C-alpha cells in the first residue's frame, strides 16, 4: 500500500516569453509525490526539472515565465489559486526548497543566524526572540555546523561551501516542512561533503517524516536514495516508476541511454554500452511528436514518432512511460548489447 498523495501535479505547462513568442519549458507534466517518500527527478540539463519545481513553489521569475495550464495540489488544496499571502503561508512551512547554490537563499549582508531566525519567526509567531535564537542555534547544530552558537553571528562569506549548504538546509527545515524540494543540493560540492549533506537530509527526514523531491543528474545518488523516479526530457516526463523498476527494466529509450552512460560494475572496461547521439532541445526548435525522436535509436524511421506526442501510459504495474514503442525497449536493449559483444569479438 502506498502512502497518501501529498503533492499532485497535473498537466502542468510553463511558458517563457521569448523574442519568438511564448515557448514551453514544461509541457503537460503530471506526477504525484506520496507522504514520506523520496521522489527522484532526473534528466539532462535543460529538461525542465528546476522550472517545474519553481512553478510548484510559486517562484517562477515574474514577467518572464507563466503557468499556462494545469494544476498543483498540496494535500488536495490547489496552490495555483493562492495569492501572494496564501503562498507565503505555505512556502517554508509546508513546502520548502533547497537550491544548488546556497547564495540563492542566503543574503550575503545578513548574519546566518538572523536569516534562520527570520525563517522561524515568519511561521512561529508566538516565540520570543531568545527562544527563536535557541531554536536557530539548535538547527545549525542539527545540520552539523560545529560551534553553532558562535557561527550564528557570522556572515555567509565566513562559511565554507559545504557549511553554507548546511546553513541553507537549516533555514529550509526551520519549520519542519512536509515536503523538501532539493534541487541538485550537492552538485557544487566535493564527494565527501556531498555524502555528509545527504546524511544531513536523511537524518532530517527521519526526524520529521518529510517527503523529499530530489532533483539530480547523479543516477547513483538516485539509486541509493529515491523510492520512485521521474525521468524528464524536453519538458516532459519520459518515464515514471519505482527506482528498482527503472534501473532493472527501463521502458523508455531515453532512460536506457541515461543508464547506459553509467559505468557498469559488470563490465571489464569503462566502455559505454550505448550513448545518446545529439543534443537535448532548447526552448526553441522543440521537435514535434515525441520530443526525443531525433535522438532515439528505437525510432527506426517510424513516422508516428514525429507526428504524435506519446502519452505517459502504464506499461507495467506502477510503471509509466511516454513512448509509442515502449513494449519493444527490452528486446532493443538486448539487441544493442549483443551487437556490441559481437563487435568486440
Ligand atoms: P533543468 O533544471 O532540467 O536543467 P530548467 O528547468 O532550468 O532545466 O530549464 C528548462 C528550460 O527552460 C531550458 O530550456 C531553459 O533554457 C529554459 N529556461 C530556464 N530558465 C529560463 C529563463 N529565466 N529564461 C528563459 N528560459 C529559461
Ligand atoms: Mg536545474
PDB file of C-alpha atoms in Angstrom, residues 8-252:
ATOM      1  CA  UNK A   8      -0.152  16.255  -7.033  1.00  0.00           C
ATOM      2  CA  UNK A   9       0.880  17.885 -10.317  1.00  0.00           C
ATOM      3  CA  UNK A  10      -1.473  17.548 -13.292  1.00  0.00           C
ATOM      4  CA  UNK A  11      -0.852  18.672 -16.873  1.00  0.00           C
ATOM      5  CA  UNK A  12       1.412  21.457 -15.713  1.00  0.00           C
ATOM      6  CA  UNK A  13       2.605  23.694 -18.533  1.00  0.00           C
ATOM      7  CA  UNK A  14       5.034  26.591 -18.111  1.00  0.00           C
ATOM      8  CA  UNK A  15       5.912  29.083 -20.819  1.00  0.00           C
ATOM      9  CA  UNK A  16       8.765  31.563 -21.099  1.00  0.00           C
ATOM     10  CA  UNK A  17       8.434  34.749 -23.066  1.00  0.00           C
ATOM     11  CA  UNK A  18      10.980  34.786 -25.869  1.00  0.00           C
ATOM     12  CA  UNK A  19      11.534  37.119 -28.838  1.00  0.00           C
ATOM     13  CA  UNK A  20       9.716  34.473 -30.914  1.00  0.00           C
ATOM     14  CA  UNK A  21       6.721  34.449 -28.586  1.00  0.00           C
ATOM     15  CA  UNK A  22       5.883  32.131 -25.673  1.00  0.00           C
ATOM     16  CA  UNK A  23       7.782  28.819 -25.590  1.00  0.00           C
ATOM     17  CA  UNK A  24       7.079  25.800 -23.409  1.00  0.00           C
ATOM     18  CA  UNK A  25       9.778  24.837 -20.920  1.00  0.00           C
ATOM     19  CA  UNK A  26       7.429  22.417 -19.159  1.00  0.00           C
ATOM     20  CA  UNK A  27       4.828  20.713 -21.304  1.00  0.00           C
ATOM     21  CA  UNK A  28       1.851  18.954 -19.746  1.00  0.00           C
ATOM     22  CA  UNK A  29       3.616  17.128 -16.984  1.00  0.00           C
ATOM     23  CA  UNK A  30       1.890  15.071 -14.301  1.00  0.00           C
ATOM     24  CA  UNK A  31       3.172  13.225 -11.247  1.00  0.00           C
ATOM     25  CA  UNK A  32       2.254  12.528  -7.624  1.00  0.00           C
ATOM     26  CA  UNK A  33       4.514  12.570  -4.597  1.00  0.00           C
ATOM     27  CA  UNK A  34       3.444  10.474  -1.610  1.00  0.00           C
ATOM     28  CA  UNK A  35       3.826  11.287   2.059  1.00  0.00           C
ATOM     29  CA  UNK A  36       7.313  10.435   3.412  1.00  0.00           C
ATOM     30  CA  UNK A  37       8.758   9.176   0.148  1.00  0.00           C
ATOM     31  CA  UNK A  38      11.842  10.303  -1.746  1.00  0.00           C
ATOM     32  CA  UNK A  39      10.830  11.164  -5.285  1.00  0.00           C
ATOM     33  CA  UNK A  40      13.828  11.423  -7.597  1.00  0.00           C
ATOM     34  CA  UNK A  41      13.756  13.607 -10.700  1.00  0.00           C
ATOM     35  CA  UNK A  42      16.488  13.005 -13.280  1.00  0.00           C
ATOM     36  CA  UNK A  43      17.249  14.184 -16.789  1.00  0.00           C
ATOM     37  CA  UNK A  44      19.829  16.147 -18.733  1.00  0.00           C
ATOM     38  CA  UNK A  45      20.349  19.829 -18.132  1.00  0.00           C
ATOM     39  CA  UNK A  46      17.534  21.913 -19.640  1.00  0.00           C
ATOM     40  CA  UNK A  47      14.878  19.201 -19.343  1.00  0.00           C
ATOM     41  CA  UNK A  48      12.640  21.388 -17.163  1.00  0.00           C
ATOM     42  CA  UNK A  49      13.367  19.980 -13.695  1.00  0.00           C
ATOM     43  CA  UNK A  50      14.031  23.304 -11.963  1.00  0.00           C
ATOM     44  CA  UNK A  51      11.303  25.201 -13.795  1.00  0.00           C
ATOM     45  CA  UNK A  52       8.764  22.554 -12.718  1.00  0.00           C
ATOM     46  CA  UNK A  53       9.731  22.936  -9.075  1.00  0.00           C
ATOM     47  CA  UNK A  54       9.829  26.732  -9.225  1.00  0.00           C
ATOM     48  CA  UNK A  55       6.287  26.611 -10.621  1.00  0.00           C
ATOM     49  CA  UNK A  56       5.210  24.317  -7.766  1.00  0.00           C
ATOM     50  CA  UNK A  57       6.749  26.730  -5.249  1.00  0.00           C
ATOM     51  CA  UNK A  58       5.249  29.830  -6.890  1.00  0.00           C
ATOM     52  CA  UNK A  59       8.765  31.126  -7.541  1.00  0.00           C
ATOM     53  CA  UNK A  60       8.852  31.478 -11.335  1.00  0.00           C
ATOM     54  CA  UNK A  61      10.605  34.677 -12.448  1.00  0.00           C
ATOM     55  CA  UNK A  62       7.809  37.220 -12.775  1.00  0.00           C
ATOM     56  CA  UNK A  63       7.253  38.756 -16.176  1.00  0.00           C
ATOM     57  CA  UNK A  64       9.409  36.065 -17.839  1.00  0.00           C
ATOM     58  CA  UNK A  65       7.565  32.850 -17.151  1.00  0.00           C
ATOM     59  CA  UNK A  66       3.957  31.932 -16.559  1.00  0.00           C
ATOM     60  CA  UNK A  67       1.943  28.838 -15.813  1.00  0.00           C
ATOM     61  CA  UNK A  68      -0.042  28.300 -18.986  1.00  0.00           C
ATOM     62  CA  UNK A  69      -2.121  25.421 -17.691  1.00  0.00           C
ATOM     63  CA  UNK A  70      -2.511  22.584 -15.243  1.00  0.00           C
ATOM     64  CA  UNK A  71      -2.963  22.081 -11.554  1.00  0.00           C
ATOM     65  CA  UNK A  72      -0.748  21.750  -8.479  1.00  0.00           C
ATOM     66  CA  UNK A  73      -2.300  20.475  -5.268  1.00  0.00           C
ATOM     67  CA  UNK A  74      -0.770  20.163  -1.824  1.00  0.00           C
ATOM     68  CA  UNK A  75      -2.787  17.680   0.275  1.00  0.00           C
ATOM     69  CA  UNK A  76      -5.734  18.290  -2.021  1.00  0.00           C
ATOM     70  CA  UNK A  77      -5.550  22.094  -1.862  1.00  0.00           C
ATOM     71  CA  UNK A  78      -4.797  23.979  -5.048  1.00  0.00           C
ATOM     72  CA  UNK A  79      -1.611  26.039  -4.828  1.00  0.00           C
ATOM     73  CA  UNK A  80      -2.140  27.860  -8.109  1.00  0.00           C
ATOM     74  CA  UNK A  81      -5.260  29.620  -6.812  1.00  0.00           C
ATOM     75  CA  UNK A  82      -3.413  31.132  -3.859  1.00  0.00           C
ATOM     76  CA  UNK A  83      -2.494  34.812  -3.733  1.00  0.00           C
ATOM     77  CA  UNK A  84       0.925  36.009  -2.594  1.00  0.00           C
ATOM     78  CA  UNK A  85      -0.090  35.969   1.077  1.00  0.00           C
ATOM     79  CA  UNK A  86      -1.549  32.476   0.836  1.00  0.00           C
ATOM     80  CA  UNK A  87       1.548  31.165  -0.889  1.00  0.00           C
ATOM     81  CA  UNK A  88       3.844  32.746   1.653  1.00  0.00           C
ATOM     82  CA  UNK A  89       1.915  30.982   4.419  1.00  0.00           C
ATOM     83  CA  UNK A  90       2.553  27.610   2.762  1.00  0.00           C
ATOM     84  CA  UNK A  91       6.074  28.168   1.490  1.00  0.00           C
ATOM     85  CA  UNK A  92       8.689  27.493   4.130  1.00  0.00           C
ATOM     86  CA  UNK A  93       6.102  25.971   6.445  1.00  0.00           C
ATOM     87  CA  UNK A  94       4.767  23.082   4.345  1.00  0.00           C
ATOM     88  CA  UNK A  95       6.946  23.119   1.251  1.00  0.00           C
ATOM     89  CA  UNK A  96      10.467  24.373   1.148  1.00  0.00           C
ATOM     90  CA  UNK A  97      13.239  24.318  -1.359  1.00  0.00           C
ATOM     91  CA  UNK A  98      16.985  23.782  -1.205  1.00  0.00           C
ATOM     92  CA  UNK A  99      18.926  25.119  -4.173  1.00  0.00           C
ATOM     93  CA  UNK A 100      22.212  24.079  -5.735  1.00  0.00           C
ATOM     94  CA  UNK A 101      23.695  27.462  -4.953  1.00  0.00           C
ATOM     95  CA  UNK A 102      23.159  28.419  -1.292  1.00  0.00           C
ATOM     96  CA  UNK A 103      23.599  32.086  -2.186  1.00  0.00           C
ATOM     97  CA  UNK A 104      20.214  31.853  -3.950  1.00  0.00           C
ATOM     98  CA  UNK A 105      18.662  31.594  -0.487  1.00  0.00           C
ATOM     99  CA  UNK A 106      21.214  33.341   1.726  1.00  0.00           C
ATOM    100  CA  UNK A 107      21.580  37.099   1.839  1.00  0.00           C
ATOM    101  CA  UNK A 108      25.323  37.936   1.831  1.00  0.00           C
ATOM    102  CA  UNK A 109      24.940  41.012   4.076  1.00  0.00           C
ATOM    103  CA  UNK A 110      22.860  39.435   6.852  1.00  0.00           C
ATOM    104  CA  UNK A 111      24.270  37.171   9.554  1.00  0.00           C
ATOM    105  CA  UNK A 112      23.484  33.487   9.056  1.00  0.00           C
ATOM    106  CA  UNK A 113      21.742  33.214  12.418  1.00  0.00           C
ATOM    107  CA  UNK A 114      19.489  36.194  11.750  1.00  0.00           C
ATOM    108  CA  UNK A 115      18.393  34.663   8.463  1.00  0.00           C
ATOM    109  CA  UNK A 116      17.470  31.368  10.096  1.00  0.00           C
ATOM    110  CA  UNK A 117      15.766  33.241  12.941  1.00  0.00           C
ATOM    111  CA  UNK A 118      13.717  35.177  10.421  1.00  0.00           C
ATOM    112  CA  UNK A 119      12.587  31.957   8.746  1.00  0.00           C
ATOM    113  CA  UNK A 120      11.484  30.603  12.130  1.00  0.00           C
ATOM    114  CA  UNK A 121       9.759  33.840  13.176  1.00  0.00           C
ATOM    115  CA  UNK A 122       7.793  34.005   9.936  1.00  0.00           C
ATOM    116  CA  UNK A 123       5.765  30.922  10.765  1.00  0.00           C
ATOM    117  CA  UNK A 124       6.048  30.585  14.553  1.00  0.00           C
ATOM    118  CA  UNK A 125       4.631  33.874  15.739  1.00  0.00           C
ATOM    119  CA  UNK A 126       4.361  33.086  19.437  1.00  0.00           C
ATOM    120  CA  UNK A 127       8.073  32.524  20.054  1.00  0.00           C
ATOM    121  CA  UNK A 128      10.195  35.041  21.999  1.00  0.00           C
ATOM    122  CA  UNK A 129      13.416  36.395  20.495  1.00  0.00           C
ATOM    123  CA  UNK A 130      15.578  34.270  22.734  1.00  0.00           C
ATOM    124  CA  UNK A 131      13.527  31.141  22.026  1.00  0.00           C
ATOM    125  CA  UNK A 132      13.950  31.804  18.315  1.00  0.00           C
ATOM    126  CA  UNK A 133      17.687  32.236  18.764  1.00  0.00           C
ATOM    127  CA  UNK A 134      17.938  28.988  20.719  1.00  0.00           C
ATOM    128  CA  UNK A 135      15.978  27.200  18.027  1.00  0.00           C
ATOM    129  CA  UNK A 136      18.200  28.631  15.267  1.00  0.00           C
ATOM    130  CA  UNK A 137      21.373  27.560  17.096  1.00  0.00           C
ATOM    131  CA  UNK A 138      19.863  24.114  17.630  1.00  0.00           C
ATOM    132  CA  UNK A 139      19.032  23.885  13.916  1.00  0.00           C
ATOM    133  CA  UNK A 140      22.572  24.850  12.909  1.00  0.00           C
ATOM    134  CA  UNK A 141      23.891  22.162  15.241  1.00  0.00           C
ATOM    135  CA  UNK A 142      21.440  19.602  13.879  1.00  0.00           C
ATOM    136  CA  UNK A 143      22.734  20.023  10.332  1.00  0.00           C
ATOM    137  CA  UNK A 144      26.308  19.515  11.503  1.00  0.00           C
ATOM    138  CA  UNK A 145      27.632  23.070  11.784  1.00  0.00           C
ATOM    139  CA  UNK A 146      30.279  22.966  14.554  1.00  0.00           C
ATOM    140  CA  UNK A 147      30.163  25.672  17.270  1.00  0.00           C
ATOM    141  CA  UNK A 148      26.667  26.723  16.202  1.00  0.00           C
ATOM    142  CA  UNK A 149      26.436  29.383  18.926  1.00  0.00           C
ATOM    143  CA  UNK A 150      29.458  31.215  17.527  1.00  0.00           C
ATOM    144  CA  UNK A 151      28.566  30.510  13.888  1.00  0.00           C
ATOM    145  CA  UNK A 152      25.152  32.109  14.464  1.00  0.00           C
ATOM    146  CA  UNK A 153      26.792  35.551  14.386  1.00  0.00           C
ATOM    147  CA  UNK A 154      28.828  35.015  11.217  1.00  0.00           C
ATOM    148  CA  UNK A 155      28.098  36.131   7.678  1.00  0.00           C
ATOM    149  CA  UNK A 156      27.702  33.730   4.712  1.00  0.00           C
ATOM    150  CA  UNK A 157      31.195  34.568   3.374  1.00  0.00           C
ATOM    151  CA  UNK A 158      32.685  33.259   6.616  1.00  0.00           C
ATOM    152  CA  UNK A 159      31.198  29.828   5.885  1.00  0.00           C
ATOM    153  CA  UNK A 160      32.772  27.276   3.512  1.00  0.00           C
ATOM    154  CA  UNK A 161      30.659  25.993   0.591  1.00  0.00           C
ATOM    155  CA  UNK A 162      29.636  22.855   2.468  1.00  0.00           C
ATOM    156  CA  UNK A 163      28.796  24.831   5.635  1.00  0.00           C
ATOM    157  CA  UNK A 164      26.740  27.323   3.631  1.00  0.00           C
ATOM    158  CA  UNK A 165      24.794  24.416   2.150  1.00  0.00           C
ATOM    159  CA  UNK A 166      24.122  23.199   5.688  1.00  0.00           C
ATOM    160  CA  UNK A 167      23.013  26.675   6.776  1.00  0.00           C
ATOM    161  CA  UNK A 168      20.605  26.803   3.847  1.00  0.00           C
ATOM    162  CA  UNK A 169      19.244  23.383   4.804  1.00  0.00           C
ATOM    163  CA  UNK A 170      18.803  24.632   8.384  1.00  0.00           C
ATOM    164  CA  UNK A 171      16.760  27.515   7.009  1.00  0.00           C
ATOM    165  CA  UNK A 172      14.716  25.255   4.756  1.00  0.00           C
ATOM    166  CA  UNK A 173      13.839  22.879   7.599  1.00  0.00           C
ATOM    167  CA  UNK A 174      13.286  25.592  10.220  1.00  0.00           C
ATOM    168  CA  UNK A 175       9.535  24.922  10.330  1.00  0.00           C
ATOM    169  CA  UNK A 176       9.610  21.159   9.737  1.00  0.00           C
ATOM    170  CA  UNK A 177       8.135  21.301   6.231  1.00  0.00           C
ATOM    171  CA  UNK A 178       6.219  18.265   4.969  1.00  0.00           C
ATOM    172  CA  UNK A 179       7.991  18.373   1.618  1.00  0.00           C
ATOM    173  CA  UNK A 180      11.566  19.343   0.944  1.00  0.00           C
ATOM    174  CA  UNK A 181      12.423  20.044  -2.665  1.00  0.00           C
ATOM    175  CA  UNK A 182      16.169  19.640  -3.094  1.00  0.00           C
ATOM    176  CA  UNK A 183      17.350  20.913  -6.484  1.00  0.00           C
ATOM    177  CA  UNK A 184      20.822  19.470  -7.166  1.00  0.00           C
ATOM    178  CA  UNK A 185      21.652  20.001  -3.474  1.00  0.00           C
ATOM    179  CA  UNK A 186      25.134  18.552  -3.705  1.00  0.00           C
ATOM    180  CA  UNK A 187      26.202  19.199  -7.291  1.00  0.00           C
ATOM    181  CA  UNK A 188      28.553  22.043  -6.374  1.00  0.00           C
ATOM    182  CA  UNK A 189      30.211  20.126  -3.518  1.00  0.00           C
ATOM    183  CA  UNK A 190      33.077  17.668  -3.437  1.00  0.00           C
ATOM    184  CA  UNK A 191      32.294  14.000  -2.916  1.00  0.00           C
ATOM    185  CA  UNK A 192      32.970  13.838   0.839  1.00  0.00           C
ATOM    186  CA  UNK A 193      30.908  16.923   1.643  1.00  0.00           C
ATOM    187  CA  UNK A 194      28.236  15.658  -0.751  1.00  0.00           C
ATOM    188  CA  UNK A 195      27.857  12.472   1.299  1.00  0.00           C
ATOM    189  CA  UNK A 196      27.688  14.488   4.527  1.00  0.00           C
ATOM    190  CA  UNK A 197      24.974  16.762   3.159  1.00  0.00           C
ATOM    191  CA  UNK A 198      22.933  13.750   2.006  1.00  0.00           C
ATOM    192  CA  UNK A 199      23.308  12.298   5.505  1.00  0.00           C
ATOM    193  CA  UNK A 200      22.018  15.525   6.996  1.00  0.00           C
ATOM    194  CA  UNK A 201      18.987  15.392   4.715  1.00  0.00           C
ATOM    195  CA  UNK A 202      18.371  11.741   5.602  1.00  0.00           C
ATOM    196  CA  UNK A 203      18.502  12.462   9.323  1.00  0.00           C
ATOM    197  CA  UNK A 204      16.163  15.441   8.938  1.00  0.00           C
ATOM    198  CA  UNK A 205      13.683  13.238   7.113  1.00  0.00           C
ATOM    199  CA  UNK A 206      13.990  10.517   9.706  1.00  0.00           C
ATOM    200  CA  UNK A 207      13.166  13.038  12.427  1.00  0.00           C
ATOM    201  CA  UNK A 208      10.351  14.924  10.678  1.00  0.00           C
ATOM    202  CA  UNK A 209       8.938  12.339   8.259  1.00  0.00           C
ATOM    203  CA  UNK A 210       9.140  14.873   5.436  1.00  0.00           C
ATOM    204  CA  UNK A 211       8.782  13.747   1.850  1.00  0.00           C
ATOM    205  CA  UNK A 212      11.586  14.844  -0.452  1.00  0.00           C
ATOM    206  CA  UNK A 213      11.813  15.623  -4.122  1.00  0.00           C
ATOM    207  CA  UNK A 214      15.435  15.072  -5.081  1.00  0.00           C
ATOM    208  CA  UNK A 215      16.482  16.613  -8.371  1.00  0.00           C
ATOM    209  CA  UNK A 216      19.839  15.406  -9.539  1.00  0.00           C
ATOM    210  CA  UNK A 217      21.742  14.216 -12.572  1.00  0.00           C
ATOM    211  CA  UNK A 218      23.607  11.785 -10.338  1.00  0.00           C
ATOM    212  CA  UNK A 219      21.933   8.451 -11.048  1.00  0.00           C
ATOM    213  CA  UNK A 220      23.983   6.747  -8.361  1.00  0.00           C
ATOM    214  CA  UNK A 221      22.532   9.108  -5.789  1.00  0.00           C
ATOM    215  CA  UNK A 222      19.030   8.385  -7.054  1.00  0.00           C
ATOM    216  CA  UNK A 223      19.619   4.638  -6.857  1.00  0.00           C
ATOM    217  CA  UNK A 224      20.743   4.972  -3.240  1.00  0.00           C
ATOM    218  CA  UNK A 225      18.158   7.486  -2.089  1.00  0.00           C
ATOM    219  CA  UNK A 226      14.928   7.535  -4.084  1.00  0.00           C
ATOM    220  CA  UNK A 227      11.820   5.364  -3.758  1.00  0.00           C
ATOM    221  CA  UNK A 228      10.370   6.387  -7.109  1.00  0.00           C
ATOM    222  CA  UNK A 229      11.856   8.242 -10.056  1.00  0.00           C
ATOM    223  CA  UNK A 230      10.601  10.529 -12.798  1.00  0.00           C
ATOM    224  CA  UNK A 231      12.840  10.804 -15.853  1.00  0.00           C
ATOM    225  CA  UNK A 232      12.355  14.145 -17.588  1.00  0.00           C
ATOM    226  CA  UNK A 233      13.241  15.045 -21.153  1.00  0.00           C
ATOM    227  CA  UNK A 234      12.438  18.157 -23.204  1.00  0.00           C
ATOM    228  CA  UNK A 235       9.954  19.487 -20.640  1.00  0.00           C
ATOM    229  CA  UNK A 236       8.028  16.222 -20.404  1.00  0.00           C
ATOM    230  CA  UNK A 237       8.032  13.147 -18.197  1.00  0.00           C
ATOM    231  CA  UNK A 238       9.515  10.306 -20.251  1.00  0.00           C
ATOM    232  CA  UNK A 239       9.227   7.611 -17.597  1.00  0.00           C
ATOM    233  CA  UNK A 240       7.926   7.239 -14.063  1.00  0.00           C
ATOM    234  CA  UNK A 241       8.339   4.172 -11.847  1.00  0.00           C
ATOM    235  CA  UNK A 242       9.815   2.698  -8.695  1.00  0.00           C
ATOM    236  CA  UNK A 243      13.583   3.067  -8.525  1.00  0.00           C
ATOM    237  CA  UNK A 244      14.244  -0.673  -8.812  1.00  0.00           C
ATOM    238  CA  UNK A 245      11.988  -0.988 -11.858  1.00  0.00           C
ATOM    239  CA  UNK A 246      13.622   1.970 -13.605  1.00  0.00           C
ATOM    240  CA  UNK A 247      17.112   0.545 -13.142  1.00  0.00           C
ATOM    241  CA  UNK A 248      16.214  -3.085 -13.817  1.00  0.00           C
ATOM    242  CA  UNK A 249      13.851  -2.620 -16.709  1.00  0.00           C
ATOM    243  CA  UNK A 250      13.742   0.861 -18.259  1.00  0.00           C
ATOM    244  CA  UNK A 251      10.792   1.253 -20.632  1.00  0.00           C
ATOM    245  CA  UNK A 252      11.787   4.448 -22.445  1.00  0.00           C
TER     246      UNK A 252
END
